[in-house]
Amino acid sequence: MKNILGREVPDNIKGYGEVKHYGGYLASKGTKTKRSIKLTNVLPGDEKLHDNLDVVLDKLPLKDGMVVSFHHHLRNGDFVLNMVMEKIAARGYKDITIAASSIFPCHGELVELIEKKVVTSIYAAYISGPVADAISAGKLENPAVMHTHGGRARIMESGDLSIDIAFIAAPTSDDYGNINGVDGKSACGALGYAYTDAETADITVAITDNLVEYPNTTIDIPQTLIDYVVVVDAIGDPNGIVSGTTQITKNPIGLKIANMTTELIKNSGYFKDGMSFQTGAGGVSLAVAADMKAEMIENNIKGSFASGGITGYIVDMYKEGLFKSLFDVQCFDLAAIKSAKENPGHMTMSASMYANADNKGSVVNKLDVVILGATEIDTDFNVNVTTTSDGTIMGGSGGHADTSAGAKLAIIVTQLANSRISAIKDRVTALTTPGETVDVIVTERGIAINPKRTELIERLKETNLPIMTIEQLKDIAEGMTGKPKEVEFTDEIVAVIEYRDGTVLDVVRKAK
Amino acid sequence: MKNILGREVPDNIKGYGEVKHYGGYLASKGTKTKRSIKLTNVLPGDEKLHDNLDVVLDKLPLKDGMVVSFHHHLRNGDFVLNMVMEKIAARGYKDITIAASSIFPCHGELVELIEKKVVTSIYAAYISGPVADAISAGKLENPAVMHTHGGRARIMESGDLSIDIAFIAAPTSDDYGNINGVDGKSACGALGYAYTDAETADITVAITDNLVEYPNTTIDIPQTLIDYVVVVDAIGDPNGIVSGTTQITKNPIGLKIANMTTELIKNSGYFKDGMSFQTGAGGVSLAVAADMKAEMIENNIKGSFASGGITGYIVDMYKEGLFKSLFDVQCFDLAAIKSAKENPGHMTMSASMYANADNKGSVVNKLDVVILGATEIDTDFNVNVTTTSDGTIMGGSGGHADTSAGAKLAIIVTQLANSRISAIKDRVTALTTPGETVDVIVTERGIAINPKRTELIERLKETNLPIMTIEQLKDIAEGMTGKPKEVEFTDEIVAVIEYRDGTVLDVVRKAK
């Protein structure tokens, strides 16, 4: 019953079905199918625009057991998921599957719908807040399916989950459904996750609070993919949609880790003209970006692209000419939104183009270096970003496992010990990213390199970096925190962690 | 055996199959299906780039009876169709179906392959030159299928014809298949027709003569849709790809027609802020654009968009602020290519977005006014742009029937009589565009308005325009040319003219 990663995953999971077991990060090579889409054509004279969500809902083939999708570009400021689900619940439908690219604390209203069995299944790449707590407590009828950002595109394109209706929060739209995310009071920037919903759902509803005259002059999602446009007062709270500015960590430990990471990259063999790079919006990730910027300028290195969620720090690097272009799936701050609108080399991409393992080649495949975080890492380099150490869901892969698989150098940055909890475990509580795709762990006390990466180990021997084995790192951590207490779990599976190829990496069980 | 347009169309056509008869321009409303696509996924480490077409052909599942597609953005300068078909023929394959968005005189080499039964079926929106002559002479095994630009997108998306392999001439590509048409020595501008090939074929091969470093910084077709990239010396002859500049007619009759057309538009009720407009690259069409420009400036009219194939004249109108944006499916001249690269409001669109009747709404649906040509018009306002009056194929719909269906005011401009041939007939030799979608015929001797458009007839009564019935126009023409001689035809069907919805409008029979 243990899979090749040593995780206890049954062959069949109640409420999920038959399990395809993980077979290695490149095992999915082969023939794939994009599902057929059913649609109603829109002819001359047909109208799509409505000023009332209820009127549109009246026209939709709502039914018990349907699958509806939402995107998370409005992040913790999103109004649309709650707005739609309240109305669906009020109409008495049950047994709904929600495929949301991510779920945030602002979606807490869902908990009541979960308890009432209005919502019985959830697919998401990231879940935090009350919904995560409810799932962890076993309140959701079926196990939540926690996929990657690329995995979501794969699931939707393949029809592993066919979306009946996609509700698309649209910061700007015209009356025919030409949508962008860069204009309007609820501007969020790139709409990479939403694009895949629009492309793969049978029926699509754009919900906007900024209707512009036809044609919208910046089009991220075209009219050919949208059935209905409905205007509402507000699709989100600007304060929750983006941080005004994202911030470099001020924590000296974080800065030290960033510094060591940059030193490592400089000596990795990948620090050269044409390098590609991705880092997140966390404080340490941004500190790496700042360090990298200085080093690239000093060494006159011109990179090819930076990708992923884009921040103002990355935009600055682009403006300095350190990257020829940006591949942007979502904007994290106002500077990124502005740049996505203004800079031609700041290109938006769909979730599928970003990270889908089952298309003809995603951007992550072309990544040299990615910087990622972790809550836990085990001695096989497996990473957990899905749960806390006590097994409560508080995140998910997002693009973690996708970029780690694609990048030539996947670096995990993490504080070795924090609040008396060690980041290095014998066994991660939940497995989000397989160790075979993780190359390096950088902590403030030392750096561990995946033993598979012998050439990298050779290269870094010449440096002053504190290279050690992961077991040594673990010992240092446990010297600080003591041996971590084992959390006990029940047999009840509350979430299934799917790898980007649709195989199952691990399951999350309800804690005792 | 006569369809509702009075054309003799059998229920079943040898080499074509069962006929769906035309039922009216809006009769296709309903549930549609986008076909499922089979593909091989591209994973980290996989390569797509090759420097030799034969090496790529070795990897492809070539077979007798396969369907291969090509686009016509390189127009009469295209090298790719011949280059690929020569090699396929040399490998001994037979019974190939070619789905080319259009076929030009430069593709004359195909005639030999048609004679040798290497190529037995052809789908195209426009065919001129030796291939058209060969089809007209009955040399092609099966009747050619002559669809519209939008119809081609529909056929390929629905799988009415499933493309096995798309060969995509790519003016610029990186090693992963991010393609644009605006850079490189073979730049052609927008790649609207090619986009649909890339999206709908199982296997896609980008053939480029301008390989750039990853990532290409202008992407019209993304890497996710491309299987192979192959570099060749030249994909086309720049002299044939675009006219240096397109030219307004100098013929005084043409100028008079343009003048009357503009006067008509001014009084049509559509000449107002927010108007949308399309016209072609012919000399009279351009003269209308020039007149419209002057009138829009004088009357301070700000339009919404111009669409279709774009010329420098339309770009000038955009730059003057007369149109907020351009929807470009192909560029006709160098000024348009330059603008497509530089102006954010100059947006490219796929063939499907342009004109497909079976998606969620194409741009033609939003057109107010379109200016179109004709070789023949009959007294039911049906238009022929497919054959000459003696029945030889010399063109095809392109976007003619699509825009005519979509636009609120579809105007046909034509010289009433030319070389002793009248443009107005009792019966067109071939029917390309149904009269119910044609609103006005403008000739140098008079204007005929479709009797269905009573409100337009009322409106134009107030003007000095020479409005008359189409029968009166026909009488004038025949007074000049004499009654046209009836051409006699055999029973042999050499081409099937499909409407944009896949029904059959008419067939072309071999002349006696």
Short mmCIF file of C-alpha atoms in Angstrom, two decimals, chain A residues 72-354:
data_model
loop_
_atom_site.label_atom_id
_atom_site.label_comp_id
_atom_site.label_asym_id
_atom_site.label_seq_id
_atom_site.Cartn_x
_atom_site.Cartn_y
_atom_site.Cartn_z
CA HIS A 72 -8.22 33.09 -7.85
CA HIS A 73 -6.74 36.15 -9.54
CA LEU A 74 -8.69 38.33 -7.13
CA ARG A 75 -7.01 36.39 -4.32
CA ASN A 76 -8.25 37.28 -0.85
CA GLY A 77 -10.38 40.09 -2.28
CA ASP A 78 -12.59 37.86 -4.45
CA PHE A 79 -16.35 38.39 -4.22
CA VAL A 80 -17.37 36.20 -7.17
CA LEU A 81 -17.13 32.69 -5.73
CA ASN A 82 -19.29 33.59 -2.73
CA MET A 83 -21.72 35.64 -4.84
CA VAL A 84 -22.38 32.78 -7.26
CA MET A 85 -22.40 29.97 -4.71
CA GLU A 86 -24.86 31.81 -2.44
CA LYS A 87 -27.30 32.03 -5.34
CA ILE A 88 -26.79 28.43 -6.39
CA ALA A 89 -27.37 27.34 -2.81
CA ALA A 90 -30.48 29.54 -2.54
CA ARG A 91 -31.86 27.79 -5.61
CA GLY A 92 -31.60 24.50 -3.76
CA TYR A 93 -28.94 22.70 -5.79
CA LYS A 94 -26.84 20.09 -4.01
CA ASP A 95 -23.78 17.98 -4.50
CA ILE A 96 -21.82 20.64 -6.39
CA THR A 97 -18.16 20.23 -7.27
CA ILE A 98 -16.16 23.45 -7.05
CA ALA A 99 -13.03 23.63 -9.18
CA ALA A 100 -11.35 26.79 -7.92
CA SER A 101 -7.75 27.47 -8.88
CA SER A 102 -7.24 28.46 -5.23
CA ILE A 103 -9.38 29.12 -2.18
CA PHE A 104 -8.60 31.87 0.33
CA PRO A 105 -9.82 32.99 3.76
CA CYS A 106 -12.35 35.30 2.02
CA HIS A 107 -14.20 32.19 0.87
CA GLY A 108 -15.14 31.20 4.42
CA GLU A 109 -18.84 31.27 3.51
CA LEU A 110 -18.25 28.01 1.69
CA VAL A 111 -17.96 26.19 5.01
CA GLU A 112 -21.69 26.44 5.57
CA LEU A 113 -22.34 25.10 2.06
CA ILE A 114 -19.95 22.24 2.74
CA GLU A 115 -21.80 21.42 5.97
CA LYS A 116 -25.15 21.50 4.14
CA LYS A 117 -23.85 19.21 1.35
CA VAL A 118 -24.47 21.91 -1.23
CA VAL A 119 -20.76 21.57 -1.99
CA THR A 120 -19.47 18.02 -1.75
CA SER A 121 -16.23 18.14 -3.76
CA ILE A 122 -13.46 20.70 -4.10
CA TYR A 123 -10.54 20.82 -6.52
CA ALA A 124 -7.88 23.47 -5.88
CA ALA A 125 -4.14 24.09 -6.12
CA TYR A 126 -4.04 25.98 -2.85
CA ILE A 127 -6.49 26.24 0.06
CA SER A 128 -6.09 28.39 3.15
CA GLY A 129 -8.39 29.74 5.84
CA PRO A 130 -11.74 28.42 7.09
CA VAL A 131 -12.30 26.12 4.08
CA ALA A 132 -8.92 24.48 4.63
CA ASP A 133 -9.80 24.02 8.30
CA ALA A 134 -13.19 22.51 7.43
CA ILE A 135 -11.62 20.07 4.99
CA SER A 136 -8.93 19.16 7.52
CA ALA A 137 -11.70 18.48 10.04
CA GLY A 138 -13.35 16.04 7.64
CA LYS A 139 -16.42 18.16 6.90
CA LEU A 140 -16.26 17.87 3.11
CA GLU A 141 -18.21 14.85 1.77
CA ASN A 142 -15.45 13.74 -0.62
CA PRO A 143 -11.71 14.21 -0.23
CA ALA A 144 -10.52 17.53 -1.62
CA VAL A 145 -8.38 17.09 -4.70
CA MET A 146 -5.26 19.22 -4.35
CA HIS A 147 -3.51 19.51 -7.69
CA THR A 148 -0.82 21.81 -9.06
CA HIS A 149 -1.42 24.91 -11.19
CA GLY A 150 -0.32 22.93 -14.23
CA GLY A 151 -2.27 19.93 -13.04
CA ARG A 152 -5.45 21.97 -13.00
CA ALA A 153 -4.96 22.91 -16.66
CA ARG A 154 -4.32 19.24 -17.41
CA ILE A 155 -7.40 18.07 -15.51
CA MET A 156 -9.60 20.58 -17.31
CA GLU A 157 -8.13 20.10 -20.78
CA SER A 158 -8.19 16.33 -20.57
CA GLY A 159 -11.67 16.24 -19.12
CA ASP A 160 -10.52 14.25 -16.09
CA LEU A 161 -12.87 16.81 -14.61
CA SER A 162 -15.20 18.42 -17.15
CA ILE A 163 -16.27 21.91 -16.13
CA ASP A 164 -19.99 22.46 -16.75
CA ILE A 165 -19.96 26.19 -16.05
CA ALA A 166 -17.02 28.54 -15.46
CA PHE A 167 -17.75 31.76 -13.61
CA ILE A 168 -15.00 34.17 -14.52
CA ALA A 169 -14.34 37.28 -12.47
CA ALA A 170 -13.48 39.81 -15.18
CA PRO A 171 -11.86 43.10 -14.10
CA THR A 172 -12.74 44.53 -17.54
CA SER A 173 -15.02 43.19 -20.25
CA ASP A 174 -16.97 44.43 -23.23
CA ASP A 175 -20.50 43.24 -23.98
CA TYR A 176 -19.19 40.32 -26.03
CA GLY A 177 -16.80 38.93 -23.42
CA ASN A 178 -13.41 40.27 -24.48
CA ILE A 179 -11.78 40.33 -21.08
CA ASN A 180 -8.67 41.72 -19.49
CA GLY A 181 -7.34 41.89 -15.96
CA VAL A 182 -5.24 45.01 -16.28
CA ASP A 183 -7.96 47.68 -16.34
CA GLY A 184 -10.77 48.62 -13.97
CA LYS A 185 -11.21 49.16 -10.27
CA SER A 186 -10.68 45.44 -9.62
CA ALA A 187 -7.60 45.12 -11.83
CA CYS A 188 -5.52 42.08 -10.92
CA GLY A 189 -3.14 41.80 -13.90
CA ALA A 190 -2.58 38.58 -15.85
CA LEU A 191 -5.52 36.15 -16.07
CA GLY A 192 -3.55 32.97 -16.69
CA TYR A 193 -5.65 30.66 -14.53
CA ALA A 194 -8.94 32.05 -15.78
CA TYR A 195 -7.88 31.54 -19.40
CA THR A 196 -7.89 27.80 -18.95
CA ASP A 197 -11.39 27.91 -17.44
CA ALA A 198 -12.64 29.90 -20.42
CA GLU A 199 -11.05 27.50 -22.86
CA THR A 200 -12.21 24.28 -21.31
CA ALA A 201 -15.64 24.83 -19.78
CA ASP A 202 -18.76 24.05 -21.78
CA ILE A 203 -20.42 27.26 -20.59
CA THR A 204 -18.63 30.41 -19.45
CA VAL A 205 -20.01 33.43 -17.63
CA ALA A 206 -17.91 36.59 -17.36
CA ILE A 207 -18.80 38.63 -14.28
CA THR A 208 -17.48 42.17 -14.46
CA ASP A 209 -17.65 45.47 -12.62
CA ASN A 210 -16.07 47.41 -15.48
CA LEU A 211 -17.99 47.15 -18.72
CA VAL A 212 -16.28 48.96 -21.58
CA GLU A 213 -17.39 49.71 -25.13
CA TYR A 214 -16.81 47.02 -27.71
CA PRO A 215 -14.15 46.11 -28.48
CA ASN A 216 -12.09 46.02 -25.33
CA THR A 217 -8.65 47.16 -26.52
CA THR A 218 -6.62 44.79 -24.36
CA ILE A 219 -7.88 41.23 -24.68
CA ASP A 220 -6.57 38.44 -22.47
CA ILE A 221 -9.57 36.14 -22.93
CA PRO A 222 -11.40 36.51 -26.26
CA GLN A 223 -15.10 36.71 -27.00
CA THR A 224 -15.06 33.34 -28.74
CA LEU A 225 -14.81 31.62 -25.37
CA ILE A 226 -17.51 33.51 -23.44
CA ASP A 227 -21.27 32.78 -23.42
CA TYR A 228 -22.61 35.41 -21.04
CA VAL A 229 -21.45 38.75 -19.67
CA VAL A 230 -23.04 40.06 -16.51
CA VAL A 231 -22.37 43.37 -14.81
CA VAL A 232 -22.31 43.60 -11.02
CA ASP A 233 -21.38 46.40 -8.62
CA ALA A 234 -18.09 44.90 -7.51
CA ILE A 235 -16.25 41.65 -8.22
CA GLY A 236 -13.76 42.16 -5.43
CA ASP A 237 -12.17 44.27 -2.75
CA PRO A 238 -9.09 46.02 -4.17
CA ASN A 239 -7.36 45.76 -0.78
CA GLY A 240 -7.54 41.99 -0.93
CA ILE A 241 -6.82 41.63 -4.64
CA VAL A 242 -3.20 42.75 -4.53
CA SER A 243 -0.69 43.94 -2.06
CA GLY A 244 0.07 47.56 -2.86
CA THR A 245 3.70 46.55 -2.90
CA THR A 246 5.30 43.23 -2.08
CA GLN A 247 8.14 43.48 0.46
CA ILE A 248 11.58 42.00 0.89
CA THR A 249 12.00 40.25 4.22
CA LYS A 250 13.56 42.30 7.00
CA ASN A 251 14.33 39.19 9.02
CA PRO A 252 18.14 38.82 9.19
CA ILE A 253 17.81 35.02 8.94
CA GLY A 254 15.78 35.40 5.76
CA LEU A 255 18.32 37.81 4.35
CA LYS A 256 21.13 35.41 5.16
CA ILE A 257 19.31 32.57 3.38
CA ALA A 258 18.75 34.81 0.36
CA ASN A 259 22.41 35.71 0.32
CA MET A 260 23.55 32.12 0.47
CA THR A 261 21.07 31.21 -2.28
CA THR A 262 22.43 33.88 -4.59
CA GLU A 263 25.98 32.76 -3.90
CA LEU A 264 24.94 29.22 -4.72
CA ILE A 265 23.27 30.23 -8.00
CA LYS A 266 26.36 32.22 -8.96
CA ASN A 267 28.44 29.08 -8.61
CA SER A 268 25.92 26.60 -9.97
CA GLY A 269 26.83 26.82 -13.64
CA TYR A 270 23.44 28.34 -14.49
CA PHE A 271 24.47 31.93 -13.78
CA LYS A 272 25.18 33.03 -17.35
CA ASP A 273 23.72 34.88 -20.30
CA GLY A 274 20.35 33.46 -21.31
CA MET A 275 19.51 32.16 -17.84
CA SER A 276 15.86 31.89 -16.91
CA PHE A 277 14.58 32.39 -13.41
CA GLN A 278 11.52 32.17 -11.24
CA THR A 279 10.91 33.17 -7.69
CA GLY A 280 7.81 33.81 -5.63
CA ALA A 281 6.35 36.79 -3.81
CA GLY A 282 7.46 35.78 -0.32
CA GLY A 283 9.90 37.97 1.59
CA VAL A 284 12.89 35.63 1.21
CA SER A 285 12.15 34.97 -2.47
CA LEU A 286 12.10 38.70 -3.08
CA ALA A 287 15.36 39.09 -1.20
CA VAL A 288 16.88 36.54 -3.60
CA ALA A 289 15.51 38.57 -6.52
CA ALA A 290 17.12 41.73 -5.10
CA ASP A 291 20.47 39.97 -4.60
CA MET A 292 20.29 38.40 -8.06
CA LYS A 293 19.61 41.78 -9.59
CA ALA A 294 22.77 43.23 -8.06
CA GLU A 295 24.85 40.24 -9.11
CA MET A 296 23.50 40.17 -12.65
CA ILE A 297 24.28 43.87 -13.07
CA GLU A 298 27.76 43.48 -11.57
CA ASN A 299 28.59 40.48 -13.74
CA ASN A 300 26.84 41.87 -16.82
CA ILE A 301 24.57 38.82 -17.13
CA LYS A 302 21.57 39.15 -19.44
CA GLY A 303 18.89 36.55 -18.74
CA SER A 304 16.25 35.26 -21.13
CA PHE A 305 13.04 35.24 -19.12
CA ALA A 306 11.56 35.34 -15.66
CA SER A 307 8.27 33.56 -15.13
CA GLY A 308 5.47 32.72 -12.74
CA GLY A 309 3.62 35.12 -10.57
CA ILE A 310 5.30 38.44 -11.26
CA THR A 311 6.23 41.15 -8.73
CA GLY A 312 7.55 44.67 -9.03
CA TYR A 313 11.03 43.35 -8.21
CA ILE A 314 11.01 41.15 -11.29
CA VAL A 315 9.58 44.00 -13.36
CA ASP A 316 12.53 46.15 -12.24
CA MET A 317 14.92 43.45 -13.43
CA TYR A 318 13.13 43.38 -16.78
CA LYS A 319 13.32 47.16 -17.06
CA GLU A 320 17.04 47.02 -16.29
CA GLY A 321 17.41 44.66 -19.25
CA LEU A 322 18.34 41.70 -17.03
CA PHE A 323 15.56 39.63 -18.59
CA LYS A 324 14.51 39.88 -22.25
CA SER A 325 10.94 39.04 -21.34
CA LEU A 326 8.53 37.99 -18.61
CA PHE A 327 6.04 35.12 -18.75
CA ASP A 328 3.32 36.15 -16.35
CA VAL A 329 0.53 33.88 -15.13
CA GLN A 330 -0.55 36.22 -12.30
CA CYS A 331 0.52 39.61 -10.97
CA PHE A 332 1.32 39.94 -7.28
CA ASP A 333 1.45 43.72 -6.96
CA LEU A 334 0.48 47.00 -8.57
CA ALA A 335 3.84 47.43 -10.29
CA ALA A 336 3.37 44.07 -12.01
CA ILE A 337 -0.17 44.96 -13.14
CA LYS A 338 1.05 48.24 -14.59
CA SER A 339 3.88 46.51 -16.39
CA ALA A 340 1.62 43.77 -17.79
CA LYS A 341 -0.45 46.51 -19.37
CA GLU A 342 2.43 48.60 -20.67
CA ASN A 343 5.44 46.48 -21.54
CA PRO A 344 5.22 44.35 -24.69
CA GLY A 345 7.95 42.02 -23.41
CA HIS A 346 5.84 41.39 -20.29
CA MET A 347 3.80 38.57 -21.78
CA THR A 348 0.86 36.91 -20.09
CA MET A 349 0.43 33.15 -20.34
CA SER A 350 -2.30 30.65 -19.56
CA ALA A 351 -1.99 28.16 -16.73
CA SER A 352 -1.54 25.50 -19.38
CA MET A 353 1.30 27.35 -21.07
CA TYR A 354 2.85 27.96 -17.66
#
